[in-house]
mmCIF file with all atom_site columns, C-alpha atoms and ligand atoms in Angstrom:
data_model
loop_
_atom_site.group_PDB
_atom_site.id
_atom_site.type_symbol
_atom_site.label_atom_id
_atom_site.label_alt_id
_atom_site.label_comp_id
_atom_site.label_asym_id
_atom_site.label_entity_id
_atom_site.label_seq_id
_atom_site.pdbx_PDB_ins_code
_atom_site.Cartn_x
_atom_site.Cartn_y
_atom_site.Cartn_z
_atom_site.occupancy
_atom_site.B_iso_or_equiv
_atom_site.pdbx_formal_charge
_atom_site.auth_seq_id
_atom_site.auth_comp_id
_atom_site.auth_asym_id
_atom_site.auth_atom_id
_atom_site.pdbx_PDB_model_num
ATOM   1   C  CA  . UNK A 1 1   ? 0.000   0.000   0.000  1.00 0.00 ? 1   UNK A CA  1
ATOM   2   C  CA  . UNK A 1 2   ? 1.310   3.502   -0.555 1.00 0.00 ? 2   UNK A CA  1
ATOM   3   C  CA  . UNK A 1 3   ? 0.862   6.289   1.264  1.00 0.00 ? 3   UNK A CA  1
ATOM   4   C  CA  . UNK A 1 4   ? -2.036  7.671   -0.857 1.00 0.00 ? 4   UNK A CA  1
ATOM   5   C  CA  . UNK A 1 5   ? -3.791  4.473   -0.349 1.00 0.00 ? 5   UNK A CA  1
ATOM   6   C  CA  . UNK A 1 6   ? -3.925  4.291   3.216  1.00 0.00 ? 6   UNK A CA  1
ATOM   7   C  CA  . UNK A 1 7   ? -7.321  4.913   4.275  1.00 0.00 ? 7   UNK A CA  1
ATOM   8   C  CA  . UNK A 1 8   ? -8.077  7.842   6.861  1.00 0.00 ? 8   UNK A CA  1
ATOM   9   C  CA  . UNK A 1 9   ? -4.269  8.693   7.267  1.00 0.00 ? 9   UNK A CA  1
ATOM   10  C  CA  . UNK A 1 10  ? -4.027  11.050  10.352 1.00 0.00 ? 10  UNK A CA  1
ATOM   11  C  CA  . UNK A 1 11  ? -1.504  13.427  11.710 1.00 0.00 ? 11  UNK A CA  1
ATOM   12  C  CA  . UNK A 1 12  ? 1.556   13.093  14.179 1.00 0.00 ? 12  UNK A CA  1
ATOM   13  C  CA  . UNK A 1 13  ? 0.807   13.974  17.457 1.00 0.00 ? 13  UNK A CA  1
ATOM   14  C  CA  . UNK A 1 14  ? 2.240   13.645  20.912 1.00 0.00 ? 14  UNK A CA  1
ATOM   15  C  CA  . UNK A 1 15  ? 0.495   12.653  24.337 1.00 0.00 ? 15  UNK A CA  1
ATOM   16  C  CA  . UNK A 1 16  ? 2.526   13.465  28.163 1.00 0.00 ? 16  UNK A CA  1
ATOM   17  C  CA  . UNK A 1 17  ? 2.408   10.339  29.959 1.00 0.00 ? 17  UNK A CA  1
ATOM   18  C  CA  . UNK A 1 18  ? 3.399   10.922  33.638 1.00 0.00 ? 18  UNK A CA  1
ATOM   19  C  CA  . UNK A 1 19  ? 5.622   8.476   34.137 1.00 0.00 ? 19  UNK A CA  1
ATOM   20  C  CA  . UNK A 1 20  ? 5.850   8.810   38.621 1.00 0.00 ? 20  UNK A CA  1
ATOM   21  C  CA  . UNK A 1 21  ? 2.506   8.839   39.152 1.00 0.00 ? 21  UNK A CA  1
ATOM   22  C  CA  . UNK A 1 22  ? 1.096   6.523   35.596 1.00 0.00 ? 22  UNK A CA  1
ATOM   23  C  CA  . UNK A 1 23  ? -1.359  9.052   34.514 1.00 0.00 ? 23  UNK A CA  1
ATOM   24  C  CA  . UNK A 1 24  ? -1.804  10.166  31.019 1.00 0.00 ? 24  UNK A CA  1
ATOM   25  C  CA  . UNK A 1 25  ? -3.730  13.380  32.046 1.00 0.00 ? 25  UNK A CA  1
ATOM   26  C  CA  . UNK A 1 26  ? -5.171  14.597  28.649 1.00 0.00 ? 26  UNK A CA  1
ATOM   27  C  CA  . UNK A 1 27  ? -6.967  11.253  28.627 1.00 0.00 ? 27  UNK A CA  1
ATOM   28  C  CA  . UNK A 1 28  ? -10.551 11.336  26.616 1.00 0.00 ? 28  UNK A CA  1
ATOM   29  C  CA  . UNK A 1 29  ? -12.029 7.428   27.872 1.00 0.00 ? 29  UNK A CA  1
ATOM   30  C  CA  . UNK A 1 30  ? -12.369 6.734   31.518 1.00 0.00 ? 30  UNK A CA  1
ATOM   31  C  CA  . UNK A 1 31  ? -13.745 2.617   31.467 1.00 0.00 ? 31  UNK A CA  1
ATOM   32  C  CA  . UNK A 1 32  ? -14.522 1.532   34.822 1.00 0.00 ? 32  UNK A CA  1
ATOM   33  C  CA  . UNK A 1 33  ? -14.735 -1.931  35.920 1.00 0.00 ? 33  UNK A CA  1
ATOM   34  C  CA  . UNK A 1 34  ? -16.832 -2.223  39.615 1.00 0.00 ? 34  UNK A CA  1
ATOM   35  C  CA  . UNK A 1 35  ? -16.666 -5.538  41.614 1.00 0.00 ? 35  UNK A CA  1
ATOM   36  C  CA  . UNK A 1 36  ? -20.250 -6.256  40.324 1.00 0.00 ? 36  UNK A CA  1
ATOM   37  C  CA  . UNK A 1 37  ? -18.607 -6.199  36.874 1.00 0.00 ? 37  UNK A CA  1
ATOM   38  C  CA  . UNK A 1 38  ? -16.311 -9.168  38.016 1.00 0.00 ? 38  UNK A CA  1
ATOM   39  C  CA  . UNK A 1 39  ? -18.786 -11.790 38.611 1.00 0.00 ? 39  UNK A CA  1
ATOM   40  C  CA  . UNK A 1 40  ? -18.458 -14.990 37.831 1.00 0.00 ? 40  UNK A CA  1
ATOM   41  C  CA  . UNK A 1 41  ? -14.323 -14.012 37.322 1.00 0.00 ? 41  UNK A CA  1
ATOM   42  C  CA  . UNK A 1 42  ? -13.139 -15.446 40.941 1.00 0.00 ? 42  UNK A CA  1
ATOM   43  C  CA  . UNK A 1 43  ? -13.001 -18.780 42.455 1.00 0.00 ? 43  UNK A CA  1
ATOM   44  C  CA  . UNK A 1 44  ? -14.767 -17.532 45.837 1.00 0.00 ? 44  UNK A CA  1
ATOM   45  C  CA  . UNK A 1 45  ? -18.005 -16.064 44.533 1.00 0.00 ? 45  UNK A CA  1
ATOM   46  C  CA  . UNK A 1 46  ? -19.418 -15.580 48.038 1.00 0.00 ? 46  UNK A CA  1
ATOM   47  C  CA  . UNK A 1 47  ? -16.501 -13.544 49.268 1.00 0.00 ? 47  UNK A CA  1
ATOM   48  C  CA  . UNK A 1 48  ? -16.897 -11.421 46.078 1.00 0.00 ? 48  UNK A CA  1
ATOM   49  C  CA  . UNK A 1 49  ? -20.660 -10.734 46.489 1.00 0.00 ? 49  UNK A CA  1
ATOM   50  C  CA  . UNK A 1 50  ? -19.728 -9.979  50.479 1.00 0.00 ? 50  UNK A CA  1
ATOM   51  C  CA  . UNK A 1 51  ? -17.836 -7.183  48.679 1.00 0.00 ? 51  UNK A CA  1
ATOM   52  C  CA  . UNK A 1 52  ? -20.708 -5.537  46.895 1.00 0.00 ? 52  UNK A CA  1
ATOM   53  C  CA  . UNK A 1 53  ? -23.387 -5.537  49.799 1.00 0.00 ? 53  UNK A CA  1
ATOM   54  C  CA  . UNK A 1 54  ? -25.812 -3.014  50.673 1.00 0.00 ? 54  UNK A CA  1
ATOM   55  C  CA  . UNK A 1 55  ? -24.600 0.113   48.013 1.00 0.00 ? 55  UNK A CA  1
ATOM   56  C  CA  . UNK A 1 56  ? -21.018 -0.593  48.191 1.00 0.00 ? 56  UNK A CA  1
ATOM   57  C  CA  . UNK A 1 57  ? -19.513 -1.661  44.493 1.00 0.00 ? 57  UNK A CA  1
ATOM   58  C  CA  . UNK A 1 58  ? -16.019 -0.915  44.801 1.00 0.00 ? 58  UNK A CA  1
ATOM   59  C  CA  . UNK A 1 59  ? -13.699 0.211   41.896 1.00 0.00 ? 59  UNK A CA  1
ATOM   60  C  CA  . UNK A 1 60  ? -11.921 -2.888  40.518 1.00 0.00 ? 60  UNK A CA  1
ATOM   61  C  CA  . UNK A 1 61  ? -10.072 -1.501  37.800 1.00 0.00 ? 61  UNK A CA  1
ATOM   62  C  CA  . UNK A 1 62  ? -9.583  1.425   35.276 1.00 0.00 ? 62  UNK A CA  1
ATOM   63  C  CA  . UNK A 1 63  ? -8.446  1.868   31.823 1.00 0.00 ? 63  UNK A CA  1
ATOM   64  C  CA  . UNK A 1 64  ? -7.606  5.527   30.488 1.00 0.00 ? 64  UNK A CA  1
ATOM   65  C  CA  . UNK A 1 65  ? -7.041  6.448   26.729 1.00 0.00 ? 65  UNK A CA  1
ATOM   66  C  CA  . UNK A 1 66  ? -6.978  8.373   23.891 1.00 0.00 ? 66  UNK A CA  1
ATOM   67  C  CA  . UNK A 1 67  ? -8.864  6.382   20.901 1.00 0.00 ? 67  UNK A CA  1
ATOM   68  C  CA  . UNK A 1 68  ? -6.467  6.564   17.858 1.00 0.00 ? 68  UNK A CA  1
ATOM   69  C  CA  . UNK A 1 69  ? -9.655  6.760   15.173 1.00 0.00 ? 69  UNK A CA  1
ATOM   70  C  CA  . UNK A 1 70  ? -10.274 4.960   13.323 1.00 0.00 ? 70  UNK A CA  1
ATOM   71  C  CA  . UNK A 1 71  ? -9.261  1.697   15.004 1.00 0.00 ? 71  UNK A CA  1
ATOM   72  C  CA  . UNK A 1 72  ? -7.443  0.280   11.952 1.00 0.00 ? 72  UNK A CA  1
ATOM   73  C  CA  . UNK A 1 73  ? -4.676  -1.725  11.077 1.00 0.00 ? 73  UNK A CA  1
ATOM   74  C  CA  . UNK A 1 74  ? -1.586  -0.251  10.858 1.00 0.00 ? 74  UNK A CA  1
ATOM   75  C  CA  . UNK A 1 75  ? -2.183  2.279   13.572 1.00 0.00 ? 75  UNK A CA  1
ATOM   76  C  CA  . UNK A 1 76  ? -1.888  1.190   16.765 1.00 0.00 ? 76  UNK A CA  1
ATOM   77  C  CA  . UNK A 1 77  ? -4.184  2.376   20.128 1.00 0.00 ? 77  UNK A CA  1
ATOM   78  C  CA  . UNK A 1 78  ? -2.985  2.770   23.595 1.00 0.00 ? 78  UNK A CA  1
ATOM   79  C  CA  . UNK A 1 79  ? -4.042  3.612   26.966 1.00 0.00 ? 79  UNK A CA  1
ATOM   80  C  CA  . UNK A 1 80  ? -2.702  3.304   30.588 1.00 0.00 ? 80  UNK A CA  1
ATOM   81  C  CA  . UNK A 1 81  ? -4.775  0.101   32.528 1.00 0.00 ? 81  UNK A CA  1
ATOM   82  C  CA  . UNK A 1 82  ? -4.593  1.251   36.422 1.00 0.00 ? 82  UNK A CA  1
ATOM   83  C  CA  . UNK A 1 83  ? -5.537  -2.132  38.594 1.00 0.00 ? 83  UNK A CA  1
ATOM   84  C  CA  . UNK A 1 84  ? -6.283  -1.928  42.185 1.00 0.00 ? 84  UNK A CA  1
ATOM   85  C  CA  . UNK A 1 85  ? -5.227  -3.819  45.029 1.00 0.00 ? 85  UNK A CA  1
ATOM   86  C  CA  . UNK A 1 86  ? -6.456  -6.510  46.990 1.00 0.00 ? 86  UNK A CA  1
ATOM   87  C  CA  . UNK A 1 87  ? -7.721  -9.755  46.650 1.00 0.00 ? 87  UNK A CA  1
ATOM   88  C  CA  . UNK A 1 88  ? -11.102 -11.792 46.480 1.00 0.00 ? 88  UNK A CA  1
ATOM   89  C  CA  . UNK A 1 89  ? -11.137 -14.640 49.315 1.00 0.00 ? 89  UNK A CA  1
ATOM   90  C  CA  . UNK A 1 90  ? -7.219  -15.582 48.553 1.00 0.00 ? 90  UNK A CA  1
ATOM   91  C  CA  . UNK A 1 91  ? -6.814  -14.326 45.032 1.00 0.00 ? 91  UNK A CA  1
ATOM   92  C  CA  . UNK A 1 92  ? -5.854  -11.108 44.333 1.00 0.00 ? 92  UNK A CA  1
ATOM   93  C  CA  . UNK A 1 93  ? -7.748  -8.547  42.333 1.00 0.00 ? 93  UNK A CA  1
ATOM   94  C  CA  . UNK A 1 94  ? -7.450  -9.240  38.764 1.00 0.00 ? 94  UNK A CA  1
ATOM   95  C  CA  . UNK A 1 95  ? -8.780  -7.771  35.008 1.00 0.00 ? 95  UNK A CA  1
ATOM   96  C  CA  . UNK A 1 96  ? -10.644 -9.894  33.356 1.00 0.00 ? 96  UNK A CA  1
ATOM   97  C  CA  . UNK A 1 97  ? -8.696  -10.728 30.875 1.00 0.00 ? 97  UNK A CA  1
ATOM   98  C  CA  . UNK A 1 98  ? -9.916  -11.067 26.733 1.00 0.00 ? 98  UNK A CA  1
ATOM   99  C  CA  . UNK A 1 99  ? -8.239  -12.529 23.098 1.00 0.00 ? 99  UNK A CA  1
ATOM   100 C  CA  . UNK A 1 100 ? -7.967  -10.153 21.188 1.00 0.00 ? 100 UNK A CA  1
ATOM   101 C  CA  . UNK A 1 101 ? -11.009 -10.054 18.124 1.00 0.00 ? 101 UNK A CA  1
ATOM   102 C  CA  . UNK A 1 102 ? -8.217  -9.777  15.824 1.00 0.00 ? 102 UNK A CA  1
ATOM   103 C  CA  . UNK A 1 103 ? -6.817  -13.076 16.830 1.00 0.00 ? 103 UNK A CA  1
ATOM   104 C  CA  . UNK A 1 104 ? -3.390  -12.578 15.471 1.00 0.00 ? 104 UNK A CA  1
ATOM   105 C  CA  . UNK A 1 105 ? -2.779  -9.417  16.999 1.00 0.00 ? 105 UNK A CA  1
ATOM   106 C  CA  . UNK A 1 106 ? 0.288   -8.588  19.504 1.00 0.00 ? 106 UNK A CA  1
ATOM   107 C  CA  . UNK A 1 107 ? 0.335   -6.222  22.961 1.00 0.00 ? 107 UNK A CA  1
ATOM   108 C  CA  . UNK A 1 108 ? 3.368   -4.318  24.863 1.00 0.00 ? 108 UNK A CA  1
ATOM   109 C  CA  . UNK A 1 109 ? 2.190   -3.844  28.455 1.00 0.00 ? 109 UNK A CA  1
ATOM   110 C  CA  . UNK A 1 110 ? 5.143   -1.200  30.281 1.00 0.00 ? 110 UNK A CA  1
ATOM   111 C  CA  . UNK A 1 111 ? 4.522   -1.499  33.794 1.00 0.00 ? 111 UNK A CA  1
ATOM   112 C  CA  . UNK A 1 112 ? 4.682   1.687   35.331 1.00 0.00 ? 112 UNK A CA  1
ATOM   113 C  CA  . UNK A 1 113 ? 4.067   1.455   39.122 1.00 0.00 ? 113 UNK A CA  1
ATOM   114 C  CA  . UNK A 1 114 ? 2.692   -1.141  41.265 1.00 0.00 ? 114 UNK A CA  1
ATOM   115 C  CA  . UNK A 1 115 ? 3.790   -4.718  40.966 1.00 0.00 ? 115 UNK A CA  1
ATOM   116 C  CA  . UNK A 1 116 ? 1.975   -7.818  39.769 1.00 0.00 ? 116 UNK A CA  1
ATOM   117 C  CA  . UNK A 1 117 ? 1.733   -10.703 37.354 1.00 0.00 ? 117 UNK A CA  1
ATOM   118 C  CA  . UNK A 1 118 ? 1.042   -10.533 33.174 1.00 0.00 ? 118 UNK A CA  1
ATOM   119 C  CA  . UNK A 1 119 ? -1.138  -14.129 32.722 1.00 0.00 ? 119 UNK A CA  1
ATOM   120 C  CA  . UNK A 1 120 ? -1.356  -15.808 29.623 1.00 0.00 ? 120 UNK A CA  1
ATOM   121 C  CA  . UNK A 1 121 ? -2.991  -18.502 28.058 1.00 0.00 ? 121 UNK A CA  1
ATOM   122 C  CA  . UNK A 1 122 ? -3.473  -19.674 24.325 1.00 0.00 ? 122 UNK A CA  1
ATOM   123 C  CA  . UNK A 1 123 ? -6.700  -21.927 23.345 1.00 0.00 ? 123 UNK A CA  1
ATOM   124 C  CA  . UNK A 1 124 ? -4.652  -24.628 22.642 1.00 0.00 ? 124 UNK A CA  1
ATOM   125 C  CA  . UNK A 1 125 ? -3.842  -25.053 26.487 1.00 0.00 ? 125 UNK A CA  1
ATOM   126 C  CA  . UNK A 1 126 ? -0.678  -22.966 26.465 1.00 0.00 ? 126 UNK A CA  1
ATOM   127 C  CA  . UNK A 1 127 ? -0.440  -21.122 30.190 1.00 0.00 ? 127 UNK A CA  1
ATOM   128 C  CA  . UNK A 1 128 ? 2.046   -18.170 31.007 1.00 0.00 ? 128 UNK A CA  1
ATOM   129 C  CA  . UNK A 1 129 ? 2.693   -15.834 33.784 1.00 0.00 ? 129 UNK A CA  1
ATOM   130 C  CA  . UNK A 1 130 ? 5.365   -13.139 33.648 1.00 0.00 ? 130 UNK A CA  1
ATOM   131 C  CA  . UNK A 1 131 ? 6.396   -11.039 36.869 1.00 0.00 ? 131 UNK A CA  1
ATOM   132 C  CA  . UNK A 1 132 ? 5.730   -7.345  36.332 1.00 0.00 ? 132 UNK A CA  1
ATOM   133 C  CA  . UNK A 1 133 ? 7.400   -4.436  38.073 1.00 0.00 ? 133 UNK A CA  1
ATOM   134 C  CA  . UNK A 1 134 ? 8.152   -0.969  37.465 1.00 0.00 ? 134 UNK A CA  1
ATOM   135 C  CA  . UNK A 1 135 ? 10.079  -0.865  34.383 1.00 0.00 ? 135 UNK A CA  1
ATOM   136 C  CA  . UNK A 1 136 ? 8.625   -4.308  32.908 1.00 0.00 ? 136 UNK A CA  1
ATOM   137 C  CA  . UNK A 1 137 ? 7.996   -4.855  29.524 1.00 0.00 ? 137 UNK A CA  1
ATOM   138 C  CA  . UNK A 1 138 ? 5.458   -7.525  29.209 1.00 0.00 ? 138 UNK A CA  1
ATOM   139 C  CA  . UNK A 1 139 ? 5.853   -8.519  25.344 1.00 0.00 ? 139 UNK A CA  1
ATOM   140 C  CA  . UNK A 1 140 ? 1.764   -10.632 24.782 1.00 0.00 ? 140 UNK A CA  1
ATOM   141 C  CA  . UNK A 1 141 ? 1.914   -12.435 21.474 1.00 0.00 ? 141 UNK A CA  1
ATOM   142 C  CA  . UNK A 1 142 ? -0.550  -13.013 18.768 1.00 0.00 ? 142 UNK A CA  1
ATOM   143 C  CA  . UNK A 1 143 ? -3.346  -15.815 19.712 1.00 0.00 ? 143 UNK A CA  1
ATOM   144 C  CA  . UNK A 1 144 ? -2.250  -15.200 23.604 1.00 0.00 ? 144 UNK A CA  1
ATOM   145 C  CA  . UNK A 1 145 ? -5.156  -14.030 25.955 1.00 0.00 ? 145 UNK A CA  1
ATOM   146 C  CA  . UNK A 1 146 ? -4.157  -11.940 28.773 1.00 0.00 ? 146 UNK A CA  1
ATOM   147 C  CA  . UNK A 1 147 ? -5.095  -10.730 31.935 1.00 0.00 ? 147 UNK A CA  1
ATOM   148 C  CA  . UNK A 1 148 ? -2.995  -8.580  34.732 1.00 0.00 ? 148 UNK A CA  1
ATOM   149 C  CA  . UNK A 1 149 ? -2.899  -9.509  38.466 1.00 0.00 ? 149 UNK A CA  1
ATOM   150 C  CA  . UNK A 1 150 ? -2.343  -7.174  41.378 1.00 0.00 ? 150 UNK A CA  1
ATOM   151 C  CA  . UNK A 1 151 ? -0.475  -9.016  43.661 1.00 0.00 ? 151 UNK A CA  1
ATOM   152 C  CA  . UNK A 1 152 ? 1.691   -6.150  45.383 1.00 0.00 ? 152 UNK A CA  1
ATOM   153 C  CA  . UNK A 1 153 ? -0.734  -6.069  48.356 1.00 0.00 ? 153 UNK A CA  1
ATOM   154 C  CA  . UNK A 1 154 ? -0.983  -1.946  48.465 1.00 0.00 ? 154 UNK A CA  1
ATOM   155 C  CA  . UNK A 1 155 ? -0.749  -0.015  45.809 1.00 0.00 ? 155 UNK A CA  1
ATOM   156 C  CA  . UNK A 1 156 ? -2.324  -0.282  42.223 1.00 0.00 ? 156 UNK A CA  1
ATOM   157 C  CA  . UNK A 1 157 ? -0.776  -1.796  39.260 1.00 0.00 ? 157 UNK A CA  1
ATOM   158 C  CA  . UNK A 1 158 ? -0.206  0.813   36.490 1.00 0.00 ? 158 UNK A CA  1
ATOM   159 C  CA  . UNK A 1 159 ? 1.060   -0.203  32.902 1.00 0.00 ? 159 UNK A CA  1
ATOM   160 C  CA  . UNK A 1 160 ? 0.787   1.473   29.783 1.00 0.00 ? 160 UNK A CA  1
ATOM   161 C  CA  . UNK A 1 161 ? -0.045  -0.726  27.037 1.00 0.00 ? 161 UNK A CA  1
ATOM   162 C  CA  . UNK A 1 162 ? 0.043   -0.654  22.955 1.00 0.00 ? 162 UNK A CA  1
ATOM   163 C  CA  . UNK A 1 163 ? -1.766  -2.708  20.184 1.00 0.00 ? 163 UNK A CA  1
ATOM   164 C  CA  . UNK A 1 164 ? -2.845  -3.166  16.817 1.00 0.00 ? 164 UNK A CA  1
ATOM   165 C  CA  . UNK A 1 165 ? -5.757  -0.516  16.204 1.00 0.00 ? 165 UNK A CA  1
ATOM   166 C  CA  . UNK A 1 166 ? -7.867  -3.541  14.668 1.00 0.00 ? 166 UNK A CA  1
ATOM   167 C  CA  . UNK A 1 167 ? -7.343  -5.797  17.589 1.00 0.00 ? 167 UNK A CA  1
ATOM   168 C  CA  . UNK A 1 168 ? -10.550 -5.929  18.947 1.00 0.00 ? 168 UNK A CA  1
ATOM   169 C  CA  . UNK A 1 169 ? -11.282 -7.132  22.798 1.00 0.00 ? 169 UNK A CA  1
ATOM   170 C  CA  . UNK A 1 170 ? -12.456 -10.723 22.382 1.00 0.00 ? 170 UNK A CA  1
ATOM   171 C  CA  . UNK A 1 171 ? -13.910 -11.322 26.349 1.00 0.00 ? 171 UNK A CA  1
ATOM   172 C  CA  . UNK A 1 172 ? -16.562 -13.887 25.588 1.00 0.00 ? 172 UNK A CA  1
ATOM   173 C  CA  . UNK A 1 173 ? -13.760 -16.455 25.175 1.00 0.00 ? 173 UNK A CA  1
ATOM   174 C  CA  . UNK A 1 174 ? -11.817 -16.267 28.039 1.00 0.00 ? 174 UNK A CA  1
ATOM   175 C  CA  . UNK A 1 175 ? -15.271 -15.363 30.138 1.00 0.00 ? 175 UNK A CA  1
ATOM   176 C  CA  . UNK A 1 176 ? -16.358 -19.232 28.970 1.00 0.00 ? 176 UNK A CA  1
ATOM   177 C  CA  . UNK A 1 177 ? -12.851 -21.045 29.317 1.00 0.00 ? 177 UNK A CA  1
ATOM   178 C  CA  . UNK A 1 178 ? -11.502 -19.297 32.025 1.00 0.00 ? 178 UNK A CA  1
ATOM   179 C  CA  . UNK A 1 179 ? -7.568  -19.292 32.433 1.00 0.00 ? 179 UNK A CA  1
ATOM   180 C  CA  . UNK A 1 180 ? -5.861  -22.576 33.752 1.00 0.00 ? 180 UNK A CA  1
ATOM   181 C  CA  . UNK A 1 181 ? -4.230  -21.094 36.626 1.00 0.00 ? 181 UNK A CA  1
ATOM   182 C  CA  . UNK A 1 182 ? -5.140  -18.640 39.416 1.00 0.00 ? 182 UNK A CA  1
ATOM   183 C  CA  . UNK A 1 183 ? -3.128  -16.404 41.645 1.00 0.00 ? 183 UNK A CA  1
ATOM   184 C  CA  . UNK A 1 184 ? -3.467  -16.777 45.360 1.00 0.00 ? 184 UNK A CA  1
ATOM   185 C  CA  . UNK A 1 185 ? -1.794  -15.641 48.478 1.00 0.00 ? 185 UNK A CA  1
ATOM   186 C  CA  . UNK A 1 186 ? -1.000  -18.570 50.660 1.00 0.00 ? 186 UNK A CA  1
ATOM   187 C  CA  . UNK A 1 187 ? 0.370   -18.760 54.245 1.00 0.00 ? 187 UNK A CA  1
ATOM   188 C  CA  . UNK A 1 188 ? 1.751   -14.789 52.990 1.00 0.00 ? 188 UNK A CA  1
ATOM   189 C  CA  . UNK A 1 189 ? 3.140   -16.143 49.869 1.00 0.00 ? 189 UNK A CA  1
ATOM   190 C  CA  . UNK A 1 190 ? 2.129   -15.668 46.239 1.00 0.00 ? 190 UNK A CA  1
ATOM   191 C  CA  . UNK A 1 191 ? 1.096   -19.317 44.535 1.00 0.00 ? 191 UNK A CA  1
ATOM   192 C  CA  . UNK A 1 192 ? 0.247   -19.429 41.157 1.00 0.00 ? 192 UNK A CA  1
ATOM   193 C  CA  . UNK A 1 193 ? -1.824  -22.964 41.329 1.00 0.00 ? 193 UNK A CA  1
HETATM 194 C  C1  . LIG B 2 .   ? -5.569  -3.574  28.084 1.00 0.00 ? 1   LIG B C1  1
HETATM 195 C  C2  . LIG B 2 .   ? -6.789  -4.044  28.889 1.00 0.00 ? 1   LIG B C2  1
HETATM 196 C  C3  . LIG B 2 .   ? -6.916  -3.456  30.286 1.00 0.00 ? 1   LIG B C3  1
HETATM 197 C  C4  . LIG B 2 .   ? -8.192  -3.931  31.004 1.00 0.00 ? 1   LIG B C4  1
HETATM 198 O  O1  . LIG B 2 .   ? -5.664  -2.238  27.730 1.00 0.00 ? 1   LIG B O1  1
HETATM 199 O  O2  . LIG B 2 .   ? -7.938  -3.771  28.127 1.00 0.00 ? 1   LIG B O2  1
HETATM 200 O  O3  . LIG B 2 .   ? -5.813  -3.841  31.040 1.00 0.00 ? 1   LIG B O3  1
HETATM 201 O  O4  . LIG B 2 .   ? -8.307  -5.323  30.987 1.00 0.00 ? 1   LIG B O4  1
HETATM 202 P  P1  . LIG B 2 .   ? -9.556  -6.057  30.308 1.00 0.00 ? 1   LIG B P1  1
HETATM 203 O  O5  . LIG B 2 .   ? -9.688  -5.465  28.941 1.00 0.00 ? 1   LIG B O5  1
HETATM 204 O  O6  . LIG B 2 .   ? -9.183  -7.493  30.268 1.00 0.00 ? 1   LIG B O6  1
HETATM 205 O  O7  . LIG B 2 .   ? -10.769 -5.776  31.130 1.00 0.00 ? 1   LIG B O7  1
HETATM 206 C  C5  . LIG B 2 .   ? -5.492  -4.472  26.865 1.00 0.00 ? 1   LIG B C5  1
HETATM 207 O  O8  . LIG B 2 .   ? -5.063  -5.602  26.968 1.00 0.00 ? 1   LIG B O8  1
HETATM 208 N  N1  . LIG B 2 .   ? -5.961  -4.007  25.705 1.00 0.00 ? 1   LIG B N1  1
HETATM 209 O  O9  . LIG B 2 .   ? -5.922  -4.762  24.597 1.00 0.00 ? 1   LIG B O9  1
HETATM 210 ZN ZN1 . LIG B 2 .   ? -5.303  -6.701  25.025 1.00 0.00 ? 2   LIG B ZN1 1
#
């Protein structure tokens, strides 16, 4: 394809992403994920549900961005993904996790702050978890669903991330199947079981 050909071309721009505190402050999207937005995601569904009595429905997790439009290939969308702490019975907090629609689509997750775990799993039974910290690049490739765990205990986990701007969010998949492995904290360890 040439340059003429490219459909919708746009322009160069630039974006401040505060790198201390993991805020990308001109943000346009705010998408907030509640604990009532998590059901049927943890093994202990009682202990979640004990969580969202009466009017509480605390925040579970955030993503912040700036759509790159239109979401095509060859451009590529990003946002930060802020993940807060704590944990649901013994598991700690967690996104849900999706395939991307655009199965053979790759990710970059930059972990900014926080500290956690990058899990993976491909539909042919392939299972992967990768240690995030500050300064972690988290390299998801195409065909590989992923979700991020909070396991740092305090503060949230904060990673920038980058795609394809075709990829798509594919959660019905991974909503069905599930992911192999869980993340727990045992006897004040972290078991990944
Ligand atoms: C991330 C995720 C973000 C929230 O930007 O969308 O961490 O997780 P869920 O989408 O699983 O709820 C990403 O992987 N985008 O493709
Ligand atoms: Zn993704």
């Amino acid at each position: 394809m040439t340059p003429g050909e490219y459909p919708n071309p746009i322009d160069p721009f630039a974006v401040l992403i505060d790198l201390e505190k993991g805020t990308m402050p001109e943000h346009t999207n705010h998408l907030v994920r509640l604990a009532s937005d998590m059901r049927g995601y943890y093994a202990d569904s009682r202990a979640l549900e004990s969580l969202i009595s009466g009017d509480a429905d605390p925040l579970h997790y955030e993503v912040f961005e700036i759509p790159v439009i239109p979401e095509q290939a060859g451009q590529l969308m990003y946002c930060i993904s802020k993940l807060q702490p704590g944990k649901i019975g013994d598991e700690f907090f967690m996104t849900k996790g999706h395939y991307h629609t655009v199965a053979d689509t790759a990710e970059i997750y930059l972990c900014l702050k926080g500290g956690g775990y990058m899990l993976m799993k491909t539909a042919g039974g392939k299972c992967a978890a990768e240690k995030m910290a500050r300064g972690t690049m988290v390299y998801v490739p195409p065909f590989w669903a992923h979700r991020s765990v909070n396991t740092s205990g305090d503060e949230p986990l904060i990673s920038f991330c980058v795609y394809p701007g075709n990829a798509g969010h594919n959660y019905g998949d991974i909503e069905a199947e599930g992911f192999p492995k869980r993340i727990f904290e045992r006897d004040g360890k972290i078991v990944i079981e």
